[in-house]
XYZ file of N, CA and C in Angstrom:
450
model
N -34.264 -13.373 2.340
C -33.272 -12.740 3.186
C -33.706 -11.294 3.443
N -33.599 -11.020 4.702
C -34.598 -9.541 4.520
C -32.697 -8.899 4.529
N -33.495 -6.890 4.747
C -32.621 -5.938 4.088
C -31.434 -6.099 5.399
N -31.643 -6.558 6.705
C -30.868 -6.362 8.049
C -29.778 -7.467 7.525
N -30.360 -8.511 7.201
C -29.421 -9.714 6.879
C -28.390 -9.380 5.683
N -28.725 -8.540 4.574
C -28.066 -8.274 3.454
C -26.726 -7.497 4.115
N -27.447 -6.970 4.568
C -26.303 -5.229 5.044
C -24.941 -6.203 5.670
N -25.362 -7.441 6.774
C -24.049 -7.774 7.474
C -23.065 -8.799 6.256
N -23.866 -8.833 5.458
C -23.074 -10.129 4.598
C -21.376 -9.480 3.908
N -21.060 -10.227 4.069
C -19.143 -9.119 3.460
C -18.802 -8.768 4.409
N -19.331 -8.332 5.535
C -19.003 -7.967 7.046
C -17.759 -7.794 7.229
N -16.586 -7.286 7.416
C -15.425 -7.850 7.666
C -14.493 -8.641 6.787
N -14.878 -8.309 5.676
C -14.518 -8.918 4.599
C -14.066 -7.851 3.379
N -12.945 -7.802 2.664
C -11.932 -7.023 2.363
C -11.041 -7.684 0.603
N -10.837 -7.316 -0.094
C -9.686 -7.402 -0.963
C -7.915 -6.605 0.053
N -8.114 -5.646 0.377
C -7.287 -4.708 0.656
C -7.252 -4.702 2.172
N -5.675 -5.107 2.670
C -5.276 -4.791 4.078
C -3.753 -4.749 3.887
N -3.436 -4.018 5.322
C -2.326 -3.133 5.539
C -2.072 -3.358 6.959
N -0.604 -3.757 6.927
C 0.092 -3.547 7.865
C 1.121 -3.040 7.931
N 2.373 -2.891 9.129
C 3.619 -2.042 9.365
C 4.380 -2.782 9.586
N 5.345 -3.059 9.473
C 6.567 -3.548 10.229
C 7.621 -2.870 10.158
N 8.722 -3.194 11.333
C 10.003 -2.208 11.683
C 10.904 -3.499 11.255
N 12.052 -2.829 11.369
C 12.736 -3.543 10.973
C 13.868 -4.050 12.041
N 13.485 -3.967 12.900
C 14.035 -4.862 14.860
C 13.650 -6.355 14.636
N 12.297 -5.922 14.301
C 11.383 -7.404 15.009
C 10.207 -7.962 13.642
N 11.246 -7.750 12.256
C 10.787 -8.374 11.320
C 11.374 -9.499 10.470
N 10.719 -10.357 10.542
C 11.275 -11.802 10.398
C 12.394 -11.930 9.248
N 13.507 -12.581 9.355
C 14.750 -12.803 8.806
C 13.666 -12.970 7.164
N 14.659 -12.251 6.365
C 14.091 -12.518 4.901
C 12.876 -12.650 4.339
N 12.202 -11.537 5.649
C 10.914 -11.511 5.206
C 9.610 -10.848 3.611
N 10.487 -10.200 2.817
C 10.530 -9.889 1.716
C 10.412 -10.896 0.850
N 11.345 -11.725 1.097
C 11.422 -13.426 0.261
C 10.073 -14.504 0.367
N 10.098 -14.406 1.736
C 8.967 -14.857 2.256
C 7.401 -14.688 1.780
N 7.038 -13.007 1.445
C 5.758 -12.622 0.365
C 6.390 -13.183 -0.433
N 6.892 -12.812 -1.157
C 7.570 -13.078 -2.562
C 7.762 -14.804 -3.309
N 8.199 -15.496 -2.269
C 7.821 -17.201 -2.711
C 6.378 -17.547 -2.555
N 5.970 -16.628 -1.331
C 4.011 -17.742 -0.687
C 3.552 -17.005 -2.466
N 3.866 -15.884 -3.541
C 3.235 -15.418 -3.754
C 2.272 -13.920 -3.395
N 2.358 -13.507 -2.655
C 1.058 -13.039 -1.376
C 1.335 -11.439 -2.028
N -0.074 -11.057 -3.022
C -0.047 -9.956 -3.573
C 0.241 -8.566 -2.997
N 1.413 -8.084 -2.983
C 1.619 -6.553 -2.031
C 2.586 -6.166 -2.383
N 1.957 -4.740 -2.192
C 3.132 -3.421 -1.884
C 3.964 -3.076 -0.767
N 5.218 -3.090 -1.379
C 6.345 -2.991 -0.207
C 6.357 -1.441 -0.274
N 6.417 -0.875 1.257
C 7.249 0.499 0.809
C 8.635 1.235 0.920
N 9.154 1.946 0.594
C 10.394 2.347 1.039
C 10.392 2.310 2.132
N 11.676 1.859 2.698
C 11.371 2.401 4.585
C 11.358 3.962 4.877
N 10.294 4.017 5.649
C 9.852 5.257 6.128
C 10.639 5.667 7.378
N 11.901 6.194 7.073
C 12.908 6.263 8.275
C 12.786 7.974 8.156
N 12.248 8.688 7.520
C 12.224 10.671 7.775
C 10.695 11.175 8.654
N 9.966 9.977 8.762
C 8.697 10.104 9.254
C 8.938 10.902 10.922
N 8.080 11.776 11.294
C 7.901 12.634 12.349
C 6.199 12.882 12.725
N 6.194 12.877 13.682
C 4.956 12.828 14.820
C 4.403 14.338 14.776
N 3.229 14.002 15.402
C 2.493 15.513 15.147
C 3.931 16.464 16.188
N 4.262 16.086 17.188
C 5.473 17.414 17.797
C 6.168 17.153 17.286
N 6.826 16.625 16.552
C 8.137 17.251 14.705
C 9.515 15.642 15.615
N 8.809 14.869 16.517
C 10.256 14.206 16.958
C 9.960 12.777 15.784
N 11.143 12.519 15.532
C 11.035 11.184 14.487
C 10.467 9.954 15.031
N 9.430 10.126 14.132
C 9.118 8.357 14.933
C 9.988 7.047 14.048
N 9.563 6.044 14.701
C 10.630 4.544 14.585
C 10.388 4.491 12.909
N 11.680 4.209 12.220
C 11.917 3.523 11.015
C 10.602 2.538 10.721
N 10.165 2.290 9.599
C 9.061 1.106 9.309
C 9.084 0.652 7.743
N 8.008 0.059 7.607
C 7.592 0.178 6.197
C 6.414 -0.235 6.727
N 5.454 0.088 5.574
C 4.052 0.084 4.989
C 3.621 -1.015 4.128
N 2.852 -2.025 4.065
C 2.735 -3.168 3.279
C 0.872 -3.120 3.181
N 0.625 -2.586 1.457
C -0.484 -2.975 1.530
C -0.887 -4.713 0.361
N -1.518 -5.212 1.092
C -1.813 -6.830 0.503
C -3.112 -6.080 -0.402
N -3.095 -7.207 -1.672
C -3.959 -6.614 -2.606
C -4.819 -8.290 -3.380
N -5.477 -8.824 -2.115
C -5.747 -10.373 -2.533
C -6.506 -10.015 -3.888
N -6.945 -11.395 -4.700
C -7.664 -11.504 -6.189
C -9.043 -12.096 -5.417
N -9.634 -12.126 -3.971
C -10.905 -12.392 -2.991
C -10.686 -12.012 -2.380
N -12.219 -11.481 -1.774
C -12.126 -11.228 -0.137
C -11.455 -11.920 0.689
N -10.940 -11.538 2.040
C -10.484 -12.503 3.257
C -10.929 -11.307 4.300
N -10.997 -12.968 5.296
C -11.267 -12.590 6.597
C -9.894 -11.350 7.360
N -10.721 -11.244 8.405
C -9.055 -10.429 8.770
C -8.260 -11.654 9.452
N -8.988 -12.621 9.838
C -7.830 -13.681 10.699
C -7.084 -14.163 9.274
N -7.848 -14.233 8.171
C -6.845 -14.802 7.588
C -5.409 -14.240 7.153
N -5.899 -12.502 6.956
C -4.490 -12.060 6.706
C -3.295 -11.717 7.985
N -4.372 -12.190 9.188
C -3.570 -11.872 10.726
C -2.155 -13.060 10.455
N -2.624 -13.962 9.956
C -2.065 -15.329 9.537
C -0.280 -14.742 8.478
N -0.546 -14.312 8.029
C 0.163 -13.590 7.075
C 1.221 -12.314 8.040
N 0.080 -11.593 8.349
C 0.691 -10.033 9.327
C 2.079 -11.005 10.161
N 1.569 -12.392 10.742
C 2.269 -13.052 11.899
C 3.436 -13.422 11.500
N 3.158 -14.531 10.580
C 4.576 -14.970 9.937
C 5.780 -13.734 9.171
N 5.306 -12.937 8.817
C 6.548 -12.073 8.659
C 6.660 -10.745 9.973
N 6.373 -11.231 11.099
C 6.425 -9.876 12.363
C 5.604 -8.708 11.782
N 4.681 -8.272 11.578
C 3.918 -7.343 10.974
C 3.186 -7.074 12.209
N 2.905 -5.815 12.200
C 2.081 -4.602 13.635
C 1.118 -4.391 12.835
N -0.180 -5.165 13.820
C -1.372 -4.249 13.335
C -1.921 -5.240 12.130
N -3.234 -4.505 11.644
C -3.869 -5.899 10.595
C -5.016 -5.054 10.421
N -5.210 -4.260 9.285
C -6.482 -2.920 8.979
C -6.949 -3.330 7.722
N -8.331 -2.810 7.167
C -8.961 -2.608 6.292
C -8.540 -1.816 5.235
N -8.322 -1.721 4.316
C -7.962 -0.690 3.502
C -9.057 0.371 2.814
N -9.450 0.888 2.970
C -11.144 1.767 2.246
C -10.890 2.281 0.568
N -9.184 2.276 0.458
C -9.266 2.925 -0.942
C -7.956 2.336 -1.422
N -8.223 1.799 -1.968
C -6.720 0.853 -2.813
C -5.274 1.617 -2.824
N -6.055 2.778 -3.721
C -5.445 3.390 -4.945
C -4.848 4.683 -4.249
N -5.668 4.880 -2.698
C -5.095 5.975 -1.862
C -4.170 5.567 -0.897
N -4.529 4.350 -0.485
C -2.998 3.754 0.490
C -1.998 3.787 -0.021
N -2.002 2.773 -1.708
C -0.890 3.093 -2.342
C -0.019 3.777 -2.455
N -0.691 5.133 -3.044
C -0.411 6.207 -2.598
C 1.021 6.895 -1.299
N -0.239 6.399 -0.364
C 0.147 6.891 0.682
C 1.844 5.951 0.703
N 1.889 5.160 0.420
C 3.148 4.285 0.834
C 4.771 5.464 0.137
N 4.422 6.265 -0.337
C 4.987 7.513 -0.823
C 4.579 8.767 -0.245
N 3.750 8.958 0.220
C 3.263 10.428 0.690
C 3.000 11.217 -0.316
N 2.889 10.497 -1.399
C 2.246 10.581 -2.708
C 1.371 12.335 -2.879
N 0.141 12.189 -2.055
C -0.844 13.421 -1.460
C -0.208 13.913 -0.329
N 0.283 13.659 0.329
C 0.936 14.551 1.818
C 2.136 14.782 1.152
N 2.248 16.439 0.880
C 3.763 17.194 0.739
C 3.874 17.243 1.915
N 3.441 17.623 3.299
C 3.748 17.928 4.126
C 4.594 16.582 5.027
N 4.710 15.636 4.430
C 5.159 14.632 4.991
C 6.370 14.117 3.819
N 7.516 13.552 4.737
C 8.345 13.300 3.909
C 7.911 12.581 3.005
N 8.917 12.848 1.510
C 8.673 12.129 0.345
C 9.533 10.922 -0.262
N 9.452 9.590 -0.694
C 9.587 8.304 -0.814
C 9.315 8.683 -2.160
N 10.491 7.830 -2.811
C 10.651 7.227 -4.287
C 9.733 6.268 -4.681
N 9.223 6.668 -5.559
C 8.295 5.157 -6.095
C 8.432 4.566 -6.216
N 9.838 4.381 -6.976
C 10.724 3.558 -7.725
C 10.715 2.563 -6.914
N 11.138 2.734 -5.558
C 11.845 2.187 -4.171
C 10.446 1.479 -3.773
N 9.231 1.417 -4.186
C 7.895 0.358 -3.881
C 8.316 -1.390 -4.344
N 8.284 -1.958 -3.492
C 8.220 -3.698 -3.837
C 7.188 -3.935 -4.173
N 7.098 -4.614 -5.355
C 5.319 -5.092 -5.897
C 5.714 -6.777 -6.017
N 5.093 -7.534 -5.184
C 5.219 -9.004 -5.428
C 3.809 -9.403 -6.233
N 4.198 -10.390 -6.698
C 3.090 -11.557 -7.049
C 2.186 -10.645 -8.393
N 3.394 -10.018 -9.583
C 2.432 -9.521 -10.151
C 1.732 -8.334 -10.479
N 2.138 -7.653 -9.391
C 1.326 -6.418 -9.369
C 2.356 -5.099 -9.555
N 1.813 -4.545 -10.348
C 1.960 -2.763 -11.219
C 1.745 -1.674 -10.415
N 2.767 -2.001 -9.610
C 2.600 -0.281 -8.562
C 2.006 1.388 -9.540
N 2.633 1.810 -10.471
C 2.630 2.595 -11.058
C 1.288 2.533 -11.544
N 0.268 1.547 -12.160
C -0.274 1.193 -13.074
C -1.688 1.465 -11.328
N -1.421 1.211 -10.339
C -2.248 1.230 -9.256
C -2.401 2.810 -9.251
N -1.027 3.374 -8.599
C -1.174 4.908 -8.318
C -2.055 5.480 -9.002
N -1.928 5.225 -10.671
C -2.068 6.367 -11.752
C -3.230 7.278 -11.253
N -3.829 8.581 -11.809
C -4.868 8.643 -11.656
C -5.310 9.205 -13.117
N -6.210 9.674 -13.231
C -6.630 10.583 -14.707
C -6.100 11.585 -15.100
N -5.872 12.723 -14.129
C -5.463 13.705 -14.045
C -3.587 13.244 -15.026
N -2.897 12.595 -14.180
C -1.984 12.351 -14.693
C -1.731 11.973 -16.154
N -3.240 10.756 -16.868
C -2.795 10.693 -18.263
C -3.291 11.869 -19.176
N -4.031 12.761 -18.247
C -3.952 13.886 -19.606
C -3.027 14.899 -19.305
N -2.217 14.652 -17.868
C -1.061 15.902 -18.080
C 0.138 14.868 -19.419
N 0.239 13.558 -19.293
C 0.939 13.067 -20.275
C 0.658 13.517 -21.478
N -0.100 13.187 -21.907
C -0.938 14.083 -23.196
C -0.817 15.483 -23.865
N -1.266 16.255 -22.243
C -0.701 17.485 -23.151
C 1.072 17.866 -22.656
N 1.314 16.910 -22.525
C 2.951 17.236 -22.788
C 3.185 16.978 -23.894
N 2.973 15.256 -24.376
C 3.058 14.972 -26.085
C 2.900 16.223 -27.119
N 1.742 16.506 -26.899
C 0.748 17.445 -27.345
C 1.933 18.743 -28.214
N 2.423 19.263 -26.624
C 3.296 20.179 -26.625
C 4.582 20.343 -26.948
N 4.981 18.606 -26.826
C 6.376 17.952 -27.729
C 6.054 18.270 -28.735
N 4.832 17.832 -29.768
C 4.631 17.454 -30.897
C 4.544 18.788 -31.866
N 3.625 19.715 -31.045
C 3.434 21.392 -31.515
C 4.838 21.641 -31.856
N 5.844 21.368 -30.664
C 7.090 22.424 -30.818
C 7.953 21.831 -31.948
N 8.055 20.771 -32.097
C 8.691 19.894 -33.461
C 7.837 20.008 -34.687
């Protein structure tokens, strides 16, 4: 197999995709719907404080990133995006930063979403995704600093 052939292999091929949906034209009980197929993802709070680069509110939504245990095609998760009314059907490049993002987690400048308020179907540890390093050694030296002061 030469090096041209290697490079396309995975092509289009993904653990991690993301779509939007509003909540007009998203399928009756569609929450239930991930939630029985199974179908690994993050729900997000609805993003109803969200505003456009000129400050006017854009449309209510949520954020859904799918977190398969294999690659898939994108038709296959288009398959998925369809049956629950879902806009759009993307790649994800960083797991752990979409996640994120489904809070504005890194953007202060953008309204801020409860974590709490994340849907995790089929399994999956929202909190346990976000974490980063930084965070278990600010845990640490809090203990740390519990433990000094007692």
């Amino acid at each position: 197999m030469s090096k041209s052939e290697k490079s396309t292999l995975g092509r289009g091929r993904t653990r991690s995709w993301a779509t939007v949906v509003y909540p007009e034209s998203v399928a009756e009980g569609w929450v239930n719907i991930l939630a029985e197929k199974c179908v690994p993802c993050f729900i997000s709070p609805l993003h109803d404080r969200d505003v456009n680069a000129t400050g006017e509110p854009k449309k209510p939504h949520y954020h859904i990133l799918f977190l398969f245990d294999s690659v898939k095609e994108r038709d296959q998760v288009v398959d998925i995006v369809q049956m629950i009314g879902g806009v759009g059907c993307e790649k994800v490049a960083s797991t752990r930063g979409y996640a994120r993002y489904l809070c504005h987690l890194d953007n202060p400048d953008k309204a801020q979403y409860d974590s709490g308020d994340v849907i995790a179907c089929a399994g999956l540890d929202y909190l346990d995704t976000i974490g980063l390093a930084s965070d278990k050694y600010l845990a640490l030296e809090e203990m740390q600093d519990f433990v000094d002061a007692q």
